[in-house]
Short mmCIF file of C-alpha atoms in Angstrom, two decimals:
data_model
loop_
_atom_site.label_atom_id
_atom_site.label_comp_id
_atom_site.label_asym_id
_atom_site.label_seq_id
_atom_site.Cartn_x
_atom_site.Cartn_y
_atom_site.Cartn_z
CA UNK A 25 0.06 -0.30 -0.04
CA UNK A 26 1.76 3.34 -1.22
CA UNK A 27 0.99 6.16 2.46
CA UNK A 28 1.65 9.51 2.73
CA UNK A 29 4.92 11.14 2.96
CA UNK A 30 6.50 8.20 0.70
CA UNK A 31 9.07 10.03 -1.39
CA UNK A 32 10.95 8.76 -4.44
CA UNK A 33 13.92 10.25 -6.48
CA UNK A 34 13.12 12.77 -9.22
CA UNK A 35 14.19 15.95 -11.18
CA UNK A 36 12.77 18.79 -11.97
CA UNK A 37 13.68 20.85 -14.95
CA UNK A 38 14.57 24.83 -14.74
CA UNK A 39 15.07 25.80 -17.85
CA UNK A 40 18.37 24.40 -18.88
CA UNK A 41 19.25 23.38 -15.52
CA UNK A 42 18.75 20.25 -13.47
CA UNK A 43 17.93 20.53 -9.58
CA UNK A 44 17.95 17.36 -8.11
CA UNK A 45 16.19 18.58 -4.29
CA UNK A 46 16.69 16.09 -2.10
CA UNK A 47 14.28 15.45 0.75
CA UNK A 48 15.13 13.06 3.50
CA UNK A 49 17.31 11.07 1.32
CA UNK A 50 14.70 10.88 -1.79
CA UNK A 51 12.91 13.72 -3.75
CA UNK A 52 10.15 13.98 -5.19
CA UNK A 53 8.71 14.49 -9.37
CA UNK A 54 6.37 17.40 -9.30
CA UNK A 55 5.43 16.56 -13.25
CA UNK A 56 2.09 15.34 -12.52
CA UNK A 57 2.37 14.13 -16.11
CA UNK A 58 4.96 11.27 -15.15
CA UNK A 59 4.36 10.84 -11.25
CA UNK A 60 3.12 8.04 -10.27
CA UNK A 61 3.79 7.85 -6.21
CA UNK A 62 2.56 9.89 -3.51
CA UNK A 63 4.67 13.37 -2.77
CA UNK A 64 3.81 15.37 0.02
CA UNK A 65 0.93 17.67 0.26
CA UNK A 66 3.82 20.51 -0.09
CA UNK A 67 4.20 19.21 -3.05
CA UNK A 68 0.64 19.82 -4.80
CA UNK A 69 -1.87 22.29 -4.80
CA UNK A 70 -5.05 21.44 -3.08
CA UNK A 71 -7.45 20.24 -5.10
CA UNK A 72 -10.91 18.32 -5.51
CA UNK A 73 -12.22 15.80 -7.51
CA UNK A 74 -15.86 15.35 -8.42
CA UNK A 75 -17.21 11.17 -7.89
CA UNK A 76 -20.88 11.27 -9.95
CA UNK A 77 -22.72 8.64 -8.81
CA UNK A 78 -26.40 7.69 -10.02
CA UNK A 79 -27.95 5.15 -7.06
CA UNK A 80 -27.18 4.06 -3.61
CA UNK A 81 -27.25 0.63 -5.03
CA UNK A 82 -23.46 1.91 -6.46
CA UNK A 83 -22.11 3.01 -2.87
CA UNK A 84 -24.19 4.38 -0.06
CA UNK A 85 -22.84 6.90 1.66
CA UNK A 86 -21.08 4.95 4.09
CA UNK A 87 -19.58 3.26 1.16
CA UNK A 88 -18.12 6.01 -0.46
CA UNK A 89 -16.73 8.06 2.42
CA UNK A 90 -15.09 4.22 3.34
CA UNK A 91 -13.90 3.14 0.16
CA UNK A 92 -12.82 6.42 -1.59
CA UNK A 93 -13.11 9.68 0.16
CA UNK A 94 -10.92 8.38 3.51
CA UNK A 95 -8.72 5.92 1.68
CA UNK A 96 -8.13 8.61 -0.75
CA UNK A 97 -7.88 11.31 1.98
CA UNK A 98 -5.10 8.73 3.47
CA UNK A 99 -2.99 8.33 0.76
CA UNK A 100 -3.15 11.79 -1.35
CA UNK A 101 -3.89 14.20 1.59
CA UNK A 102 -4.02 17.15 -1.19
CA UNK A 103 -7.00 15.67 -2.79
CA UNK A 104 -10.42 16.29 -1.53
CA UNK A 105 -13.18 13.82 -2.81
CA UNK A 106 -16.65 15.07 -3.66
CA UNK A 107 -19.47 12.96 -4.63
CA UNK A 108 -22.15 14.51 -7.16
CA UNK A 109 -25.68 12.55 -7.77
CA UNK A 110 -26.64 12.47 -11.47
CA UNK A 111 -30.24 10.84 -11.27
CA UNK A 112 -31.85 14.24 -11.08
CA UNK A 113 -33.84 16.18 -12.66
CA UNK A 114 -31.46 19.12 -13.90
CA UNK A 115 -28.57 16.81 -13.29
CA UNK A 116 -28.67 13.87 -15.52
CA UNK A 117 -25.73 13.08 -17.14
CA UNK A 118 -26.63 14.86 -20.48
CA UNK A 119 -28.04 17.87 -18.63
CA UNK A 120 -24.40 18.13 -17.29
CA UNK A 121 -22.45 17.75 -20.34
CA UNK A 122 -24.37 20.96 -21.71
CA UNK A 123 -23.91 22.86 -18.60
CA UNK A 124 -20.27 21.87 -18.41
CA UNK A 125 -20.24 20.94 -15.52
CA UNK A 126 -19.84 16.91 -15.88
CA UNK A 127 -18.02 15.14 -12.92
CA UNK A 128 -14.58 13.82 -13.01
CA UNK A 129 -15.04 10.45 -12.22
CA UNK A 130 -18.65 8.81 -13.13
CA UNK A 131 -19.40 5.30 -11.24
CA UNK A 132 -21.86 3.13 -13.68
CA UNK A 133 -21.86 -0.51 -14.73
CA UNK A 134 -21.17 -2.78 -17.99
CA UNK A 135 -23.74 -4.09 -18.72
CA UNK A 136 -26.25 -0.93 -19.53
CA UNK A 137 -24.59 2.06 -18.28
CA UNK A 138 -21.98 2.54 -20.93
CA UNK A 139 -23.94 3.87 -23.81
CA UNK A 140 -24.98 7.17 -22.13
CA UNK A 141 -21.27 7.74 -22.07
CA UNK A 142 -19.92 6.70 -25.87
CA UNK A 143 -23.08 8.60 -27.36
CA UNK A 144 -21.97 11.62 -25.31
CA UNK A 145 -18.66 10.97 -26.27
CA UNK A 146 -17.63 10.91 -22.73
CA UNK A 147 -15.23 7.74 -22.15
CA UNK A 148 -11.68 8.08 -23.88
CA UNK A 149 -8.91 5.36 -23.04
CA UNK A 150 -6.94 5.05 -20.25
CA UNK A 151 -3.54 3.47 -21.81
CA UNK A 152 -1.43 6.96 -20.70
CA UNK A 153 -2.37 6.99 -17.11
CA UNK A 154 -2.06 3.79 -16.70
CA UNK A 155 1.15 3.89 -17.81
CA UNK A 156 2.75 7.04 -16.17
CA UNK A 157 1.08 6.27 -13.16
CA UNK A 158 2.41 2.02 -13.33
CA UNK A 159 -0.87 1.01 -12.65
CA UNK A 160 -0.83 -2.66 -12.37
CA UNK A 161 -3.51 -4.09 -14.46
CA UNK A 162 -3.55 -7.35 -14.37
CA UNK A 163 -3.86 -7.73 -11.16
CA UNK A 164 -7.91 -7.37 -12.15
CA UNK A 165 -9.76 -10.44 -13.42
CA UNK A 166 -9.23 -10.47 -17.11
CA UNK A 167 -13.28 -11.24 -17.51
CA UNK A 168 -13.63 -8.04 -15.58
CA UNK A 169 -11.37 -5.81 -18.05
CA UNK A 170 -12.75 -8.06 -21.87
CA UNK A 171 -16.20 -7.02 -19.78
CA UNK A 172 -15.02 -2.99 -19.76
CA UNK A 173 -14.03 -3.06 -23.59
CA UNK A 174 -17.09 -4.82 -24.23
CA UNK A 175 -19.25 -2.36 -23.29
CA UNK A 176 -17.31 0.63 -23.89
CA UNK A 177 -16.57 -0.84 -28.14
CA UNK A 178 -13.06 -0.30 -27.46
CA UNK A 179 -10.12 -1.73 -27.78
CA UNK A 180 -7.97 -0.24 -25.17
CA UNK A 181 -9.74 0.19 -21.50
CA UNK A 182 -11.70 3.41 -21.29
CA UNK A 183 -12.83 2.40 -17.26
CA UNK A 184 -11.74 0.89 -13.99
CA UNK A 185 -13.60 -1.62 -12.69
CA UNK A 186 -13.89 -1.68 -8.53
CA UNK A 187 -16.23 -3.84 -7.66
CA UNK A 188 -18.89 -6.58 -9.71
CA UNK A 189 -22.29 -7.90 -8.76
CA UNK A 190 -21.72 -12.40 -7.94
CA UNK A 191 -24.56 -14.54 -8.76
CA UNK A 192 -26.25 -16.94 -6.64
CA UNK A 193 -29.08 -19.18 -6.22
CA UNK A 194 -30.76 -17.86 -2.56
CA UNK A 195 -33.42 -20.36 -1.40
CA UNK A 196 -35.45 -20.20 1.92
CA UNK A 197 -35.14 -23.21 4.11
CA UNK A 198 -38.06 -22.88 5.98
CA UNK A 199 -40.56 -23.73 2.73
CA UNK A 200 -38.00 -26.45 1.48
CA UNK A 201 -38.26 -28.39 5.15
CA UNK A 202 -42.05 -27.86 5.13
CA UNK A 203 -41.88 -29.76 2.33
CA UNK A 204 -39.54 -32.37 3.12
CA UNK A 205 -37.56 -31.20 -0.12
CA UNK A 206 -34.37 -31.85 -0.42
CA UNK A 207 -31.63 -27.84 -0.29
CA UNK A 208 -29.88 -27.71 -3.30
CA UNK A 209 -26.59 -27.83 -3.65
CA UNK A 210 -23.63 -26.20 -5.48
CA UNK A 211 -23.19 -27.15 -9.00
CA UNK A 212 -26.90 -27.78 -10.08
CA UNK A 213 -28.34 -27.15 -13.48
CA UNK A 214 -31.39 -24.92 -14.47
CA UNK A 215 -32.96 -28.28 -15.68
CA UNK A 216 -32.21 -29.64 -11.80
CA UNK A 217 -33.56 -26.94 -9.83
CA UNK A 218 -36.75 -26.59 -12.06
CA UNK A 219 -37.31 -30.55 -11.11
CA UNK A 220 -37.14 -29.00 -7.61
CA UNK A 221 -39.63 -26.35 -7.92
CA UNK A 222 -41.52 -29.07 -9.62
CA UNK A 223 -41.48 -30.26 -6.06
CA UNK A 224 -41.79 -26.93 -3.97
CA UNK A 225 -44.87 -25.16 -6.21
CA UNK A 226 -47.89 -25.94 -3.98
CA UNK A 227 -51.02 -24.47 -3.08
CA UNK A 228 -50.87 -24.97 0.99
CA UNK A 229 -54.13 -23.76 3.79
CA UNK A 230 -54.58 -20.98 1.78
CA UNK A 231 -50.90 -19.75 0.47
CA UNK A 232 -49.86 -20.25 -3.06
CA UNK A 233 -45.83 -21.17 -2.76
CA UNK A 234 -43.88 -21.04 -5.64
CA UNK A 235 -41.04 -23.60 -6.27
CA UNK A 236 -39.14 -21.23 -8.39
CA UNK A 237 -38.81 -17.42 -9.76
CA UNK A 238 -35.57 -17.34 -12.80
CA UNK A 239 -35.61 -13.87 -12.83
CA UNK A 240 -34.94 -11.86 -15.89
CA UNK A 241 -34.55 -14.05 -18.62
CA UNK A 242 -30.99 -11.95 -19.73
CA UNK A 243 -28.95 -13.51 -17.44
CA UNK A 244 -29.34 -17.06 -18.56
CA UNK A 245 -28.85 -15.78 -21.45
CA UNK A 246 -25.00 -14.16 -20.38
CA UNK A 247 -24.47 -17.34 -19.09
CA UNK A 248 -24.39 -18.61 -23.13
CA UNK A 249 -22.41 -15.17 -23.92
CA UNK A 250 -25.25 -14.70 -26.37
CA UNK A 251 -25.84 -10.69 -27.81
CA UNK A 252 -29.03 -9.19 -28.44
CA UNK A 253 -27.85 -7.77 -31.78
CA UNK A 254 -25.26 -8.94 -34.82
CA UNK A 255 -22.68 -6.16 -34.36
CA UNK A 256 -21.95 -6.07 -38.29
CA UNK A 257 -25.38 -6.25 -39.46
CA UNK A 258 -27.21 -4.86 -36.41
CA UNK A 259 -29.49 -6.89 -36.26
CA UNK A 260 -31.79 -9.01 -34.02
CA UNK A 261 -30.59 -12.05 -32.70
CA UNK A 262 -33.61 -13.11 -31.07
CA UNK A 263 -34.63 -15.18 -33.99
CA UNK A 264 -32.30 -18.28 -33.31
CA UNK A 265 -31.47 -22.13 -31.74
CA UNK A 266 -29.52 -20.02 -28.81
CA UNK A 267 -31.67 -18.26 -27.99
CA UNK A 268 -34.62 -20.39 -28.21
CA UNK A 269 -32.62 -22.64 -25.45
CA UNK A 270 -32.98 -19.58 -23.40
CA UNK A 271 -37.14 -19.30 -23.69
CA UNK A 272 -37.33 -22.82 -24.06
CA UNK A 273 -36.13 -22.70 -20.23
CA UNK A 274 -37.97 -20.03 -18.93
CA UNK A 275 -41.31 -21.03 -20.78
CA UNK A 276 -40.83 -24.55 -18.90
CA UNK A 277 -40.22 -23.23 -15.72
CA UNK A 278 -43.12 -20.77 -15.58
CA UNK A 279 -45.58 -23.36 -16.67
CA UNK A 280 -45.19 -25.42 -13.64
CA UNK A 281 -49.01 -25.45 -12.23
CA UNK A 282 -48.93 -22.14 -9.60
CA UNK A 283 -45.76 -20.87 -10.93
CA UNK A 284 -46.86 -18.92 -14.19
CA UNK A 285 -46.33 -15.68 -12.27
CA UNK A 286 -43.80 -13.52 -13.89
CA UNK A 287 -41.55 -11.42 -11.75
CA UNK A 288 -38.11 -9.33 -11.68
CA UNK A 289 -35.47 -8.05 -9.90
CA UNK A 290 -37.64 -6.27 -6.51
CA UNK A 291 -40.67 -7.64 -7.38
CA UNK A 292 -39.23 -11.06 -7.25
CA UNK A 293 -36.93 -10.20 -3.76
CA UNK A 294 -39.92 -9.30 -2.49
CA UNK A 295 -41.36 -12.32 -2.80
CA UNK A 296 -38.28 -14.05 -1.66
CA UNK A 297 -37.38 -11.89 1.52
CA UNK A 298 -40.69 -10.29 2.60
CA UNK A 299 -44.28 -12.38 1.31
CA UNK A 300 -41.84 -15.63 1.89
CA UNK A 301 -43.34 -17.73 -0.30
CA UNK A 302 -40.85 -17.76 -2.89
CA UNK A 303 -38.22 -21.52 -2.48
CA UNK A 304 -36.04 -20.03 -4.70
CA UNK A 305 -34.04 -17.31 -6.67
CA UNK A 306 -31.61 -16.71 -8.51
CA UNK A 307 -30.42 -13.44 -8.26
CA UNK A 308 -26.88 -10.91 -7.50
CA UNK A 309 -25.90 -9.55 -4.35
CA UNK A 310 -28.74 -9.19 -2.18
CA UNK A 311 -26.83 -8.61 0.86
CA UNK A 312 -27.70 -5.31 1.82
CA UNK A 313 -31.55 -6.07 1.76
CA UNK A 314 -31.35 -9.52 3.40
CA UNK A 315 -29.12 -8.11 6.45
CA UNK A 316 -32.68 -6.30 7.36
CA UNK A 317 -34.27 -9.85 7.49
CA UNK A 318 -32.36 -11.60 10.47
CA UNK A 319 -35.56 -13.81 10.91
CA UNK A 320 -35.42 -15.43 7.75
CA UNK A 321 -34.00 -18.28 7.63
CA UNK A 322 -31.94 -18.56 4.12
CA UNK A 323 -28.82 -19.93 2.40
CA UNK A 324 -27.39 -20.09 -1.01
CA UNK A 325 -25.91 -22.53 -3.47
CA UNK A 326 -24.37 -22.16 -6.35
CA UNK A 327 -25.95 -20.06 -9.47
CA UNK A 328 -27.70 -22.75 -12.12
CA UNK A 329 -25.45 -23.49 -15.28
CA UNK A 330 -26.84 -24.67 -18.92
CA UNK A 331 -25.87 -28.71 -18.76
CA UNK A 332 -22.93 -27.74 -21.16
CA UNK A 333 -21.09 -25.22 -18.75
CA UNK A 334 -20.41 -26.18 -15.85
CA UNK A 335 -19.68 -23.64 -13.21
CA UNK A 336 -20.57 -20.94 -15.24
CA UNK A 337 -22.20 -17.81 -13.93
CA UNK A 338 -23.79 -15.20 -15.97
CA UNK A 339 -21.25 -12.75 -18.14
CA UNK A 340 -19.34 -9.83 -15.26
CA UNK A 341 -21.55 -7.20 -14.05
CA UNK A 342 -19.48 -4.90 -12.94
CA UNK A 343 -19.43 -1.48 -11.39
CA UNK A 344 -16.95 0.64 -13.42
CA UNK A 345 -14.72 4.05 -12.59
CA UNK A 346 -15.08 5.89 -15.51
CA UNK A 347 -12.46 8.86 -16.01
CA UNK A 348 -14.51 11.84 -18.01
CA UNK A 349 -12.87 12.99 -21.38
CA UNK A 350 -14.16 16.80 -19.64
CA UNK A 351 -11.95 16.88 -16.28
CA UNK A 352 -9.15 18.87 -16.45
CA UNK A 353 -7.66 17.41 -13.76
CA UNK A 354 -7.13 13.67 -15.11
CA UNK A 355 -3.73 12.34 -12.93
CA UNK A 356 -5.79 13.53 -9.67
CA UNK A 357 -8.87 11.52 -10.43
CA UNK A 358 -6.92 8.84 -11.64
CA UNK A 359 -5.14 8.75 -8.63
CA UNK A 360 -8.24 8.23 -6.71
CA UNK A 361 -9.62 5.24 -9.01
CA UNK A 362 -5.93 3.45 -8.15
CA UNK A 363 -6.96 4.16 -4.19
CA UNK A 364 -10.18 2.33 -4.93
CA UNK A 365 -8.57 -0.30 -6.20
CA UNK A 366 -5.96 -0.68 -4.21
CA UNK A 367 -5.04 -4.08 -2.02
CA UNK A 368 -6.22 -2.45 1.37
CA UNK A 369 -9.41 -0.77 -0.19
CA UNK A 370 -10.65 -4.02 -2.25
CA UNK A 371 -9.68 -6.26 0.94
CA UNK A 372 -11.85 -4.23 2.89
CA UNK A 373 -14.75 -4.06 0.35
CA UNK A 374 -14.38 -7.84 0.24
CA UNK A 375 -15.27 -8.56 3.67
CA UNK A 376 -18.24 -6.48 3.45
CA UNK A 377 -19.50 -8.85 1.40
CA UNK A 378 -18.71 -6.71 -2.03
CA UNK A 379 -17.00 -9.02 -4.63
CA UNK A 380 -13.71 -7.99 -5.83
CA UNK A 381 -12.46 -7.84 -9.17
CA UNK A 382 -8.62 -8.25 -8.42
CA UNK A 383 -7.36 -11.89 -8.96
CA UNK A 384 -5.78 -12.05 -5.42
CA UNK A 385 -7.09 -14.94 -3.76
CA UNK A 386 -6.14 -13.77 -0.17
CA UNK A 387 -8.69 -10.61 -1.03
CA UNK A 388 -11.59 -13.62 -2.56
CA UNK A 389 -10.92 -15.61 0.45
CA UNK A 390 -11.92 -13.10 2.81
CA UNK A 391 -15.27 -12.67 1.12
CA UNK A 392 -18.04 -11.23 3.60
CA UNK A 393 -15.78 -12.39 6.99
CA UNK A 394 -17.00 -9.41 8.71
CA UNK A 395 -20.79 -9.74 8.20
CA UNK A 396 -21.38 -11.77 11.31
CA UNK A 397 -24.98 -12.22 9.90
CA UNK A 398 -23.71 -14.56 7.36
CA UNK A 399 -22.02 -17.03 9.68
CA UNK A 400 -22.65 -20.32 8.82
CA UNK A 401 -23.55 -19.50 5.00
CA UNK A 402 -22.45 -21.18 2.36
CA UNK A 403 -20.44 -18.09 0.90
CA UNK A 404 -18.33 -20.81 -1.65
CA UNK A 405 -21.52 -20.60 -3.36
CA UNK A 406 -20.36 -17.07 -5.04
CA UNK A 407 -17.39 -18.44 -6.64
CA UNK A 408 -17.57 -19.32 -10.11
CA UNK A 409 -16.14 -18.76 -13.38
CA UNK A 410 -18.34 -15.85 -15.24
CA UNK A 411 -18.95 -16.45 -19.28
CA UNK A 412 -17.30 -14.86 -21.51
CA UNK A 413 -18.69 -10.88 -22.45
CA UNK A 414 -20.77 -10.76 -25.68
CA UNK A 415 -20.14 -7.95 -28.05
CA UNK A 416 -22.93 -4.91 -26.95
CA UNK A 417 -24.56 -2.36 -28.83
CA UNK A 418 -26.49 0.55 -28.02
CA UNK A 419 -29.76 -0.98 -28.63
CA UNK A 420 -29.28 -4.19 -26.42
CA UNK A 421 -31.90 -2.31 -23.93
CA UNK A 422 -34.78 -2.53 -26.18
CA UNK A 423 -33.49 -5.74 -26.95
CA UNK A 424 -34.61 -6.75 -23.10
CA UNK A 425 -37.40 -5.48 -23.57
CA UNK A 426 -38.25 -7.28 -26.70
CA UNK A 427 -37.63 -10.36 -24.59
CA UNK A 428 -39.22 -10.02 -21.76
CA UNK A 429 -42.61 -9.42 -24.03
CA UNK A 430 -42.07 -12.67 -25.89
CA UNK A 431 -42.02 -14.21 -22.43
CA UNK A 432 -44.96 -12.19 -21.26
CA UNK A 433 -46.60 -13.41 -24.75
CA UNK A 434 -45.47 -17.28 -24.11
CA UNK A 435 -46.92 -17.51 -20.58
CA UNK A 436 -50.27 -15.37 -21.22
CA UNK A 437 -51.03 -15.98 -24.58
CA UNK A 438 -49.76 -19.87 -24.66
CA UNK A 439 -47.35 -19.16 -27.76
CA UNK A 440 -44.89 -21.35 -28.50
CA UNK A 441 -41.53 -20.23 -28.01
CA UNK A 442 -40.15 -20.32 -32.21
CA UNK A 443 -43.35 -17.55 -32.70
CA UNK A 444 -43.02 -15.57 -29.69
CA UNK A 445 -39.37 -15.22 -30.63
CA UNK A 446 -39.88 -14.25 -34.16
CA UNK A 447 -42.30 -11.88 -33.67
CA UNK A 448 -40.16 -10.15 -30.86
CA UNK A 449 -37.06 -10.54 -33.22
CA UNK A 450 -39.44 -8.30 -36.15
CA UNK A 451 -40.67 -6.21 -33.39
CA UNK A 452 -36.73 -5.61 -32.15
CA UNK A 453 -35.52 -4.99 -35.96
CA UNK A 454 -38.37 -2.10 -36.03
CA UNK A 455 -37.31 -0.58 -33.36
CA UNK A 456 -33.43 -0.62 -34.10
CA UNK A 457 -34.35 1.05 -37.44
CA UNK A 458 -36.25 3.79 -35.85
CA UNK A 459 -33.85 4.49 -33.09
CA UNK A 460 -31.37 5.04 -36.42
CA UNK A 461 -33.11 7.74 -37.32
#
């Protein structure tokens, strides 16, 4: 870990003369473009770096202070970090661009957050900064790096991931116990958890229990690295054999009598930990919510997999730091980003239940260790191999909408997978053409 006050030998070019100033046996280089180590505060002018954040889902106020503000203050005492919210009226990213008030760093994600940055021309390669600050990119998971490149449509790295969601299968032990069904195990396939769901979907004493809510269909597709759009033709890929696998599995699960309801994300999670009538829920990191339900008797198993891809979870869903092209303080902004990716901060994140993007085994093994309420949980279930990223486009959100509409049509109208995917693909292609205009 770098510490404030650490000095290194450097030189300051003054006209034709080179003055070497020795400080405690070492010297400090004040050239901002090449400095990579920490200098004394006296060597730098005080600077404020603004960090834009859309929702507390990325970082709560407490986490923002713990993982960014305090580590930066300790490591780079001349830098003050300021938080900027950019999701309210008047502070949306496009409005901040128009007002010339874009944060130095903006936090987003690689799944659906980058198209806006590309459209607003805010993302730029970090190659020079990485080299000048001698930042070791190889310590980051290669899948996370490739996911960033796929999201930014660039060969060079234009953002740094600082954390990523994991995917796991949450289950309510009380429902399993009630119906004397064995708990799910790590390594189970979608077919196997579907069979479990059939045993758990029952109407009992006026209450409808559901065995499984598969959640958003795009996660099952992500395990197969399926793109929504052909990047060359800009046409929908939904009407294909590969996408039919996904739709067939979703239809099979929702065709279980009593399990027809389709819920996503927050609504699905609410059924699991509030209403407590859902036995199994494959989802991302819900630890923040689950910590509030101490009386819920739950555990987790590894995310269900496809038969031919054992151990493979959905692709990387990472939280990213984008150093905006408009920033006039790029070196200090990069220092902020590097501080968040220090071993010390990443270890702390891991202990607190935020999945690190660093490869270090010690950091991975520390996951959730400071969460006392997680004692006895199957924490190993989160450790899977992420699928390779698929090529993303600015039309993917519309592809997700088309896919979900297709599932609704299949379950409510009884249409087969071939029909709903053909209709969805045709509608999606029309939407793509509209958006091109």
